[in-house]
mmCIF file of C-alpha atoms and ligand atoms in Angstrom:
data_model
loop_
_atom_site.group_PDB
_atom_site.id
_atom_site.type_symbol
_atom_site.label_atom_id
_atom_site.label_comp_id
_atom_site.label_asym_id
_atom_site.label_seq_id
_atom_site.Cartn_x
_atom_site.Cartn_y
_atom_site.Cartn_z
ATOM 1 C CA MET Z 1 34.525 -10.986 27.150
ATOM 2 C CA LYS Z 2 35.505 -8.547 29.596
ATOM 3 C CA VAL Z 3 32.230 -7.993 31.693
ATOM 4 C CA VAL Z 4 31.057 -5.751 34.325
ATOM 5 C CA ALA Z 5 28.232 -6.644 36.441
ATOM 6 C CA LEU Z 6 26.433 -3.976 39.043
ATOM 7 C CA ALA Z 7 24.767 -5.524 41.594
ATOM 8 C CA GLY Z 8 23.158 -5.259 44.891
ATOM 9 C CA GLY Z 9 21.108 -7.754 47.813
ATOM 10 C CA VAL Z 10 20.912 -11.109 46.613
ATOM 11 C CA GLY Z 11 19.505 -11.523 43.303
ATOM 12 C CA GLY Z 12 22.708 -9.287 42.004
ATOM 13 C CA ALA Z 13 24.904 -11.953 43.466
ATOM 14 C CA LYS Z 14 22.960 -14.526 41.888
ATOM 15 C CA LEU Z 15 23.032 -14.224 39.154
ATOM 16 C CA VAL Z 16 26.761 -12.919 39.564
ATOM 17 C CA ASP Z 17 27.678 -16.092 40.888
ATOM 18 C CA GLY Z 18 27.011 -17.983 37.752
ATOM 19 C CA LEU Z 19 28.652 -15.180 35.456
ATOM 20 C CA ALA Z 20 31.644 -15.909 37.680
ATOM 21 C CA ALA Z 21 31.322 -19.682 36.403
ATOM 22 C CA HIS Z 22 31.564 -18.966 33.220
ATOM 23 C CA LEU Z 23 34.007 -16.336 33.018
ATOM 24 C CA SER Z 24 37.694 -16.533 33.655
ATOM 25 C CA PRO Z 25 38.684 -14.164 36.752
ATOM 26 C CA ASP Z 26 39.865 -11.417 34.658
ATOM 27 C CA GLU Z 27 36.976 -10.904 32.741
ATOM 28 C CA LEU Z 28 34.374 -9.883 34.990
ATOM 29 C CA CYS Z 29 34.247 -7.128 37.401
ATOM 30 C CA VAL Z 30 31.453 -6.833 40.185
ATOM 31 C CA VAL Z 31 30.424 -3.070 41.013
ATOM 32 C CA VAL Z 32 28.787 -3.648 44.273
ATOM 33 C CA ASN Z 33 25.993 -1.151 45.954
ATOM 34 C CA ILE Z 34 27.191 0.395 49.097
ATOM 35 C CA GLY Z 35 24.037 2.759 49.386
ATOM 36 C CA ASP Z 36 22.702 0.351 52.573
ATOM 37 C CA ASP Z 37 25.820 0.322 53.906
ATOM 38 C CA PHE Z 38 25.277 1.442 57.418
ATOM 39 C CA GLU Z 39 26.687 2.112 61.335
ATOM 40 C CA HIS Z 40 25.369 -0.411 63.704
ATOM 41 C CA LEU Z 41 26.433 -1.247 67.067
ATOM 42 C CA GLY Z 42 30.236 0.591 66.371
ATOM 43 C CA LEU Z 43 30.823 -1.814 63.157
ATOM 44 C CA TYR Z 44 30.477 -0.716 59.807
ATOM 45 C CA ILE Z 45 28.381 -3.020 58.639
ATOM 46 C CA CYS Z 46 28.459 -3.686 54.362
ATOM 47 C CA PRO Z 47 25.314 -6.072 53.409
ATOM 48 C CA ASP Z 48 25.171 -6.003 49.787
ATOM 49 C CA LEU Z 49 29.445 -6.106 49.476
ATOM 50 C CA ASP Z 50 28.865 -9.405 51.732
ATOM 51 C CA THR Z 51 26.556 -10.777 50.024
ATOM 52 C CA VAL Z 52 28.525 -10.401 46.724
ATOM 53 C CA CYS Z 53 31.586 -11.551 48.274
ATOM 54 C CA TYR Z 54 30.121 -14.638 50.435
ATOM 55 C CA THR Z 55 27.866 -15.695 47.294
ATOM 56 C CA LEU Z 56 31.422 -16.185 45.216
ATOM 57 C CA ALA Z 57 33.363 -18.191 48.020
ATOM 58 C CA GLY Z 58 30.469 -20.625 48.960
ATOM 59 C CA ILE Z 59 29.812 -20.205 52.648
ATOM 60 C CA ALA Z 60 26.765 -17.818 51.827
ATOM 61 C CA ASN Z 61 23.556 -18.629 53.874
ATOM 62 C CA PRO Z 62 21.530 -20.739 51.657
ATOM 63 C CA GLU Z 63 18.176 -19.845 53.564
ATOM 64 C CA THR Z 64 18.459 -16.224 53.670
ATOM 65 C CA GLY Z 65 20.961 -15.175 51.090
ATOM 66 C CA TRP Z 66 22.370 -12.505 53.107
ATOM 67 C CA GLY Z 67 24.790 -13.869 56.126
ATOM 68 C CA ARG Z 68 27.279 -16.849 56.474
ATOM 69 C CA ALA Z 69 26.179 -20.697 55.709
ATOM 70 C CA ASP Z 70 26.363 -23.143 59.365
ATOM 71 C CA GLU Z 71 25.664 -19.917 61.397
ATOM 72 C CA THR Z 72 25.903 -19.398 65.391
ATOM 73 C CA TRP Z 73 24.380 -16.674 66.965
ATOM 74 C CA ASN Z 74 25.846 -16.442 70.808
ATOM 75 C CA ALA Z 75 26.533 -13.555 70.439
ATOM 76 C CA PHE Z 76 23.473 -11.920 69.042
ATOM 77 C CA ASP Z 77 22.242 -14.049 71.877
ATOM 78 C CA SER Z 78 23.874 -12.591 74.710
ATOM 79 C CA LEU Z 79 23.225 -8.644 73.245
ATOM 80 C CA VAL Z 80 20.136 -9.094 73.328
ATOM 81 C CA ALA Z 81 19.716 -10.875 76.108
ATOM 82 C CA LEU Z 82 21.030 -7.695 77.960
ATOM 83 C CA GLY Z 83 17.954 -5.327 76.364
ATOM 84 C CA GLY Z 84 20.451 -4.674 72.861
ATOM 85 C CA PRO Z 85 18.858 -4.096 69.721
ATOM 86 C CA ASP Z 86 17.143 -7.333 67.781
ATOM 87 C CA TRP Z 87 16.414 -5.694 65.168
ATOM 88 C CA PHE Z 88 19.653 -6.075 63.331
ATOM 89 C CA HIS Z 89 20.190 -10.227 62.858
ATOM 90 C CA LEU Z 90 24.209 -10.419 63.178
ATOM 91 C CA GLY Z 91 26.163 -14.399 63.161
ATOM 92 C CA ASP Z 92 29.094 -15.119 65.461
ATOM 93 C CA ARG Z 93 30.714 -15.335 61.554
ATOM 94 C CA ASP Z 94 30.001 -12.728 60.326
ATOM 95 C CA LEU Z 95 30.285 -10.351 63.304
ATOM 96 C CA GLY Z 96 33.926 -11.042 62.164
ATOM 97 C CA THR Z 97 33.961 -9.063 59.614
ATOM 98 C CA HIS Z 98 32.310 -6.459 60.434
ATOM 99 C CA LEU Z 99 34.439 -6.576 63.617
ATOM 100 C CA GLU Z 100 38.044 -6.757 61.153
ATOM 101 C CA ARG Z 101 36.793 -4.283 57.804
ATOM 102 C CA THR Z 102 35.643 -1.506 61.269
ATOM 103 C CA ARG Z 103 38.868 -1.908 63.016
ATOM 104 C CA ARG Z 104 40.636 -1.354 59.038
ATOM 105 C CA LEU Z 105 38.625 1.402 57.650
ATOM 106 C CA ARG Z 106 39.178 2.956 61.481
ATOM 107 C CA ALA Z 107 43.126 2.361 60.578
ATOM 108 C CA GLY Z 108 42.328 4.350 57.741
ATOM 109 C CA GLU Z 109 42.681 1.735 54.871
ATOM 110 C CA PRO Z 110 39.393 2.502 51.585
ATOM 111 C CA LEU Z 111 36.909 -0.349 51.849
ATOM 112 C CA SER Z 112 37.799 -0.722 48.690
ATOM 113 C CA GLN Z 113 41.532 -1.885 49.599
ATOM 114 C CA VAL Z 114 39.640 -4.023 52.920
ATOM 115 C CA THR Z 115 37.516 -5.842 50.799
ATOM 116 C CA ARG Z 116 40.267 -6.765 48.543
ATOM 117 C CA ALA Z 117 41.860 -8.292 51.417
ATOM 118 C CA PHE Z 118 39.004 -10.258 51.648
ATOM 119 C CA CYS Z 119 38.525 -11.380 49.127
ATOM 120 C CA ALA Z 120 41.867 -12.657 48.926
ATOM 121 C CA ALA Z 121 42.074 -14.686 52.371
ATOM 122 C CA TRP Z 122 38.068 -15.745 50.801
ATOM 123 C CA GLY Z 123 39.747 -17.416 47.705
ATOM 124 C CA VAL Z 124 37.507 -14.715 45.426
ATOM 125 C CA ARG Z 125 38.693 -14.283 42.054
ATOM 126 C CA PRO Z 126 37.071 -12.182 39.879
ATOM 127 C CA THR Z 127 37.601 -8.516 40.649
ATOM 128 C CA VAL Z 128 34.452 -7.236 43.271
ATOM 129 C CA LEU Z 129 34.478 -3.793 43.960
ATOM 130 C CA PRO Z 130 32.316 -1.254 46.199
ATOM 131 C CA ALA Z 131 31.034 1.180 43.386
ATOM 132 C CA SER Z 132 33.081 3.879 45.999
ATOM 133 C CA ASP Z 133 35.194 4.558 48.908
ATOM 134 C CA GLN Z 134 33.275 7.494 50.608
ATOM 135 C CA ARG Z 135 30.190 6.936 52.328
ATOM 136 C CA VAL Z 136 27.117 7.307 49.982
ATOM 137 C CA PRO Z 137 23.838 6.537 51.662
ATOM 138 C CA THR Z 138 20.334 5.406 50.315
ATOM 139 C CA LEU Z 139 17.135 7.334 52.415
ATOM 140 C CA VAL Z 140 14.211 6.249 51.873
ATOM 141 C CA HIS Z 141 11.609 9.005 51.537
ATOM 142 C CA THR Z 142 8.226 8.132 52.877
ATOM 143 C CA GLU Z 143 5.216 9.063 53.811
ATOM 144 C CA GLU Z 144 6.460 9.103 58.005
ATOM 145 C CA GLY Z 145 9.080 11.024 56.617
ATOM 146 C CA VAL Z 146 13.004 10.327 55.574
ATOM 147 C CA LEU Z 147 14.394 7.037 57.241
ATOM 148 C CA PRO Z 148 17.855 5.413 56.576
ATOM 149 C CA PHE Z 149 17.953 2.329 54.874
ATOM 150 C CA GLN Z 150 17.702 -0.231 56.453
ATOM 151 C CA GLU Z 151 15.682 1.133 59.326
ATOM 152 C CA TYR Z 152 12.668 1.249 56.294
ATOM 153 C CA PHE Z 153 14.489 -2.032 54.829
ATOM 154 C CA VAL Z 154 14.910 -4.750 58.266
ATOM 155 C CA HIS Z 155 13.406 -2.345 60.714
ATOM 156 C CA ARG Z 156 10.128 -1.178 59.443
ATOM 157 C CA ALA Z 157 10.086 -4.035 57.262
ATOM 158 C CA CYS Z 158 9.367 -1.815 54.507
ATOM 159 C CA GLN Z 159 5.812 -0.942 55.357
ATOM 160 C CA PRO Z 160 6.110 3.177 55.443
ATOM 161 C CA LYS Z 161 4.509 3.895 51.837
ATOM 162 C CA VAL Z 162 7.825 5.670 49.670
ATOM 163 C CA THR Z 163 7.895 8.266 47.780
ATOM 164 C CA GLY Z 164 11.663 9.174 46.696
ATOM 165 C CA PHE Z 165 14.713 8.374 47.175
ATOM 166 C CA SER Z 166 18.069 9.965 47.905
ATOM 167 C CA PHE Z 167 21.418 9.264 48.020
ATOM 168 C CA ALA Z 168 23.632 10.912 50.470
ATOM 169 C CA GLY Z 169 26.918 12.628 49.958
ATOM 170 C CA ALA Z 170 26.295 11.534 45.784
ATOM 171 C CA ALA Z 171 27.197 14.837 44.357
ATOM 172 C CA GLN Z 172 30.759 14.737 46.773
ATOM 173 C CA ALA Z 173 31.517 11.405 45.864
ATOM 174 C CA ARG Z 174 34.331 9.579 43.620
ATOM 175 C CA PRO Z 175 34.254 5.467 41.929
ATOM 176 C CA ALA Z 176 36.337 3.611 43.865
ATOM 177 C CA PRO Z 177 39.810 3.109 42.287
ATOM 178 C CA GLY Z 178 39.584 0.290 39.633
ATOM 179 C CA VAL Z 179 35.788 1.506 38.932
ATOM 180 C CA LEU Z 180 35.768 3.283 35.777
ATOM 181 C CA PRO Z 181 39.070 1.885 33.941
ATOM 182 C CA ALA Z 182 36.789 -1.453 34.241
ATOM 183 C CA ILE Z 183 34.087 0.132 33.180
ATOM 184 C CA LEU Z 184 36.066 1.478 30.142
ATOM 185 C CA ALA Z 185 37.813 -1.227 29.183
ATOM 186 C CA ALA Z 186 34.311 -3.837 29.401
ATOM 187 C CA ASP Z 187 33.195 -5.209 26.458
ATOM 188 C CA VAL Z 188 29.661 -5.514 28.368
ATOM 189 C CA VAL Z 189 27.985 -4.337 31.353
ATOM 190 C CA ILE Z 190 25.209 -5.761 33.054
ATOM 191 C CA LEU Z 191 22.700 -4.943 35.206
ATOM 192 C CA CYS Z 192 21.868 -7.225 37.379
ATOM 193 C CA PRO Z 193 18.277 -8.993 38.574
ATOM 194 C CA SER Z 194 18.605 -5.975 41.134
ATOM 195 C CA ASN Z 195 16.522 -3.095 42.983
ATOM 196 C CA PRO Z 196 16.396 -0.128 40.348
ATOM 197 C CA TRP Z 197 16.056 1.952 42.807
ATOM 198 C CA VAL Z 198 17.949 1.419 45.557
ATOM 199 C CA SER Z 199 20.303 -1.530 44.463
ATOM 200 C CA ILE Z 200 21.458 0.328 41.112
ATOM 201 C CA ASP Z 201 20.399 3.394 40.931
ATOM 202 C CA PRO Z 202 22.847 4.293 44.355
ATOM 203 C CA ILE Z 203 25.862 3.268 41.617
ATOM 204 C CA LEU Z 204 24.691 5.092 39.001
ATOM 205 C CA ALA Z 205 24.301 8.537 41.227
ATOM 206 C CA ILE Z 206 27.890 8.939 41.920
ATOM 207 C CA PRO Z 207 29.350 11.052 39.256
ATOM 208 C CA GLY Z 208 31.672 9.707 36.240
ATOM 209 C CA ILE Z 209 30.358 6.269 36.150
ATOM 210 C CA CYS Z 210 27.035 6.925 34.223
ATOM 211 C CA GLN Z 211 29.242 9.103 31.378
ATOM 212 C CA ALA Z 212 31.660 6.056 31.575
ATOM 213 C CA LEU Z 213 28.938 4.220 30.686
ATOM 214 C CA ALA Z 214 27.729 6.294 28.053
ATOM 215 C CA GLY Z 215 27.817 3.963 24.876
ATOM 216 C CA ARG Z 216 29.533 0.748 26.629
ATOM 217 C CA PRO Z 217 27.156 -2.502 25.558
ATOM 218 C CA ILE Z 218 24.857 -2.479 28.015
ATOM 219 C CA LEU Z 219 21.617 -4.715 29.247
ATOM 220 C CA ALA Z 220 19.674 -5.698 32.424
ATOM 221 C CA VAL Z 221 18.171 -8.739 33.815
ATOM 222 C CA THR Z 222 13.964 -8.068 34.978
ATOM 223 C CA PRO Z 223 13.442 -8.058 39.233
ATOM 224 C CA ILE Z 224 10.073 -7.852 38.564
ATOM 225 C CA ILE Z 225 8.542 -11.137 37.196
ATOM 226 C CA GLY Z 226 4.563 -11.336 36.410
ATOM 227 C CA GLY Z 227 4.814 -8.146 38.316
ATOM 228 C CA ILE Z 228 5.817 -9.207 41.510
ATOM 229 C CA THR Z 229 9.540 -9.247 42.584
ATOM 230 C CA VAL Z 230 11.518 -12.474 43.744
ATOM 231 C CA LYS Z 231 12.497 -11.146 46.658
ATOM 232 C CA GLY Z 232 12.751 -7.297 47.940
ATOM 233 C CA PRO Z 233 10.391 -4.186 47.917
ATOM 234 C CA ALA Z 234 11.030 -3.177 44.154
ATOM 235 C CA ALA Z 235 7.772 -4.108 43.039
ATOM 236 C CA LYS Z 236 5.729 -2.784 45.900
ATOM 237 C CA MET Z 237 8.410 0.385 45.481
ATOM 238 C CA TYR Z 238 7.281 0.979 41.774
ATOM 239 C CA ALA Z 239 3.451 0.081 43.054
ATOM 240 C CA GLU Z 240 3.739 3.365 45.773
ATOM 241 C CA LEU Z 241 5.977 5.999 43.553
ATOM 242 C CA GLY Z 242 2.027 5.206 41.122
ATOM 243 C CA ILE Z 243 4.052 2.915 38.297
ATOM 244 C CA GLN Z 244 3.184 0.043 37.678
ATOM 245 C CA PRO Z 245 5.008 -2.619 38.467
ATOM 246 C CA SER Z 246 6.729 -4.793 35.356
ATOM 247 C CA ALA Z 247 9.446 -5.387 33.479
ATOM 248 C CA LEU Z 248 8.703 -3.009 31.051
ATOM 249 C CA ALA Z 249 8.505 -0.580 34.048
ATOM 250 C CA VAL Z 250 12.063 -1.909 34.945
ATOM 251 C CA ALA Z 251 13.217 -1.170 31.046
ATOM 252 C CA ARG Z 252 11.886 2.509 31.231
ATOM 253 C CA HIS Z 253 13.498 3.020 34.442
ATOM 254 C CA TYR Z 254 17.015 3.038 32.568
ATOM 255 C CA GLY Z 255 16.108 4.646 29.837
ATOM 256 C CA SER Z 256 18.068 5.084 27.197
ATOM 257 C CA LEU Z 257 21.390 3.567 28.658
ATOM 258 C CA LEU Z 258 20.225 0.564 27.683
ATOM 259 C CA ASP Z 259 21.318 -1.453 24.764
ATOM 260 C CA GLY Z 260 19.760 -5.179 25.959
ATOM 261 C CA PHE Z 261 16.746 -6.770 28.540
ATOM 262 C CA VAL Z 262 16.693 -9.798 29.366
ATOM 263 C CA LEU Z 263 12.807 -10.753 30.384
ATOM 264 C CA ASP Z 264 11.272 -13.679 32.292
ATOM 265 C CA VAL Z 265 9.432 -16.204 29.333
ATOM 266 C CA VAL Z 266 5.921 -15.685 31.476
ATOM 267 C CA ASP Z 267 5.932 -11.937 30.237
ATOM 268 C CA ALA Z 268 6.314 -12.673 27.089
ATOM 269 C CA GLU Z 269 3.465 -9.909 26.159
ATOM 270 C CA LEU Z 270 6.268 -7.424 26.603
ATOM 271 C CA TYR Z 271 8.784 -8.764 24.368
ATOM 272 C CA GLU Z 272 6.857 -6.553 21.597
ATOM 273 C CA PRO Z 273 6.484 -3.159 23.719
ATOM 274 C CA LEU Z 274 10.095 -3.908 24.646
ATOM 275 C CA ARG Z 275 11.158 -4.737 20.853
ATOM 276 C CA SER Z 276 10.217 -0.762 20.525
ATOM 277 C CA LEU Z 277 12.045 0.847 23.122
ATOM 278 C CA GLY Z 278 14.798 -0.297 20.634
ATOM 279 C CA LEU Z 279 15.972 -2.814 22.280
ATOM 280 C CA GLN Z 280 17.601 -6.411 22.008
ATOM 281 C CA VAL Z 281 15.387 -8.904 23.763
ATOM 282 C CA LEU Z 282 16.496 -11.947 25.050
ATOM 283 C CA MET Z 283 13.193 -13.931 26.575
ATOM 284 C CA THR Z 284 13.997 -16.769 29.402
ATOM 285 C CA ASP Z 285 13.175 -18.718 32.986
ATOM 286 C CA THR Z 286 14.924 -15.594 35.449
ATOM 287 C CA LEU Z 287 14.111 -17.350 38.535
ATOM 288 C CA MET Z 288 17.201 -18.812 40.533
ATOM 289 C CA ARG Z 289 16.203 -21.473 42.383
ATOM 290 C CA ASP Z 290 18.960 -22.968 42.210
ATOM 291 C CA ARG Z 291 23.194 -23.102 40.965
ATOM 292 C CA ALA Z 292 21.752 -24.572 37.960
ATOM 293 C CA ASP Z 293 19.641 -21.131 37.191
ATOM 294 C CA ARG Z 294 21.929 -19.177 38.125
ATOM 295 C CA LEU Z 295 24.506 -20.883 35.805
ATOM 296 C CA ARG Z 296 22.261 -21.298 32.862
ATOM 297 C CA LEU Z 297 20.451 -17.447 33.716
ATOM 298 C CA ALA Z 298 24.321 -16.677 33.011
ATOM 299 C CA GLU Z 299 24.165 -18.344 29.742
ATOM 300 C CA ALA Z 300 21.507 -16.733 28.077
ATOM 301 C CA VAL Z 301 22.194 -13.616 30.025
ATOM 302 C CA LEU Z 302 26.426 -13.765 28.312
ATOM 303 C CA GLN Z 303 25.118 -14.282 25.030
ATOM 304 C CA LEU Z 304 22.632 -11.640 24.757
ATOM 305 C CA GLY Z 305 26.357 -9.822 25.961
ATOM 306 C CA GLU Z 306 28.166 -11.244 22.551
ATOM 307 C CA ARG Z 307 24.662 -10.014 20.599
ATOM 308 C CA LEU Z 308 25.231 -6.505 21.766
ATOM 309 C CA LEU Z 309 28.830 -6.492 21.536
ATOM 310 C CA ASN Z 310 28.800 -7.726 17.786
ATOM 311 C CA LEU Z 311 26.034 -5.085 16.627
ATOM 312 C CA ALA Z 312 28.098 -2.672 18.073
ATOM 313 C CA THR Z 313 31.487 -4.067 16.547
ATOM 314 C CA CYS Z 314 29.333 -3.231 13.429
ATOM 315 C CA ASN Z 315 27.678 -0.568 14.036
ATOM 316 C CA GLU Z 316 31.309 0.546 14.534
ATOM 317 C CA SER Z 317 33.103 -0.481 11.757
ATOM 318 C CA ASP Z 318 29.744 0.875 9.527
ATOM 319 C CA GLU Z 319 30.923 3.734 10.607
ATOM 320 C CA LYS Z 320 34.707 3.907 10.142
ATOM 321 C CA ALA Z 321 33.544 3.000 5.847
ATOM 322 C CA VAL Z 322 31.118 6.078 5.956
HETATM 323 N N1 FO1 P 1 18.785 -8.344 56.259
HETATM 324 C C1 FO1 P 1 17.099 -8.679 57.190
HETATM 325 O O1 FO1 P 1 15.535 -8.843 56.629
HETATM 326 N N2 FO1 P 1 17.199 -9.111 58.440
HETATM 327 C C2 FO1 P 1 18.354 -8.310 59.423
HETATM 328 O O2 FO1 P 1 18.511 -9.492 60.332
HETATM 329 C C3 FO1 P 1 19.852 -8.876 58.371
HETATM 330 C C4 FO1 P 1 20.404 -8.743 58.860
HETATM 331 C C5 FO1 P 1 21.624 -8.770 58.084
HETATM 332 C C6 FO1 P 1 23.079 -8.943 58.678
HETATM 333 C C7 FO1 P 1 24.356 -8.389 57.973
HETATM 334 C C8 FO1 P 1 24.082 -8.382 56.377
HETATM 335 O O3 FO1 P 1 24.903 -8.205 55.447
HETATM 336 C C9 FO1 P 1 23.053 -8.452 55.852
HETATM 337 C C10 FO1 P 1 21.581 -8.867 56.462
HETATM 338 N N3 FO1 P 1 20.195 -8.237 56.314
HETATM 339 C C11 FO1 P 1 19.565 -8.796 56.776
HETATM 340 C C12 FO1 P 1 19.808 -7.988 54.887
HETATM 341 C C13 FO1 P 1 20.677 -6.914 54.144
HETATM 342 O O4 FO1 P 1 19.699 -5.500 55.371
HETATM 343 C C14 FO1 P 1 19.531 -6.331 52.534
HETATM 344 O O5 FO1 P 1 19.058 -7.564 52.565
HETATM 345 C C15 FO1 P 1 20.111 -5.428 52.351
HETATM 346 O O6 FO1 P 1 20.375 -4.273 52.777
HETATM 347 C C16 FO1 P 1 19.334 -5.904 51.066
HETATM 348 O O7 FO1 P 1 19.822 -5.910 49.549
#
């Protein structure tokens, strides 16, 4: 089964890791959020791309979910000792990634090509694509003004109340080479348990992606369990925007894009409301505490994917019969 996963953040990377264990490399393409990317200390940093690649390569920091395992902080400590910025932590191993990516980008290589080279070096076999080769930074609109994403997320620890989001330059951006063909060839598209506002929406904002998705079987895995997020500010964002945070709010957020939804067992009371939105719903334990959980959740997600694919095939043959 050919699968495209749209992903951002640690939850997305964990599910993608589970999917990669069940699918052959040519069956899985991961399209990754680039809205978090930014320049820091003169380096071009792509947190979500790195989180997905490090996780698939088995070299991600198991405690934070981002950055590298077995990290040391010598460069960062000496930077801070000299009065440099201390709010964004770059480990020594991780720095190598940013140095080499920045060098290649400055030499004119597009981000998708750099990512392909890094994946080959790290032994990452599924296809990993940035959503675009152009820069489309997420801007967080808050009661304290408009903040660049990492300024809001890390420097201000998501404290300012959000009022909305925008994706600078999205209208002029194009999907990276390979993104649209992968979506058009996909049997199922999975919206990972990533933040809908700042991980998935920035991907959907790139012209052409929503059009390619239309008509594909699409399912989302809830990033909200029992009204709260496992990691990150998605639930806080819903509340600040005046929407009660829940799996149902996530399903409504994606609206008619969705055919299926993976709901956590603790939210069983939302099963019928989700069904009445016309969705195929699979209820399971969605919390990914360890690798076994990632594999188990991925298996359940793929089962729902098969169900959606079968339904789509049945509908197609019904239409042909008419
Ligand atoms: N997140 C933090 O909360 N604090 C950090 O100092 C930090 C550094 C960092 C360095 C490299 C990297 O790839 C990610 C890093 N992150 C850090 C995570 C990142 O800012 C966010 O998790 C993502 O942008 C949200 O998906």
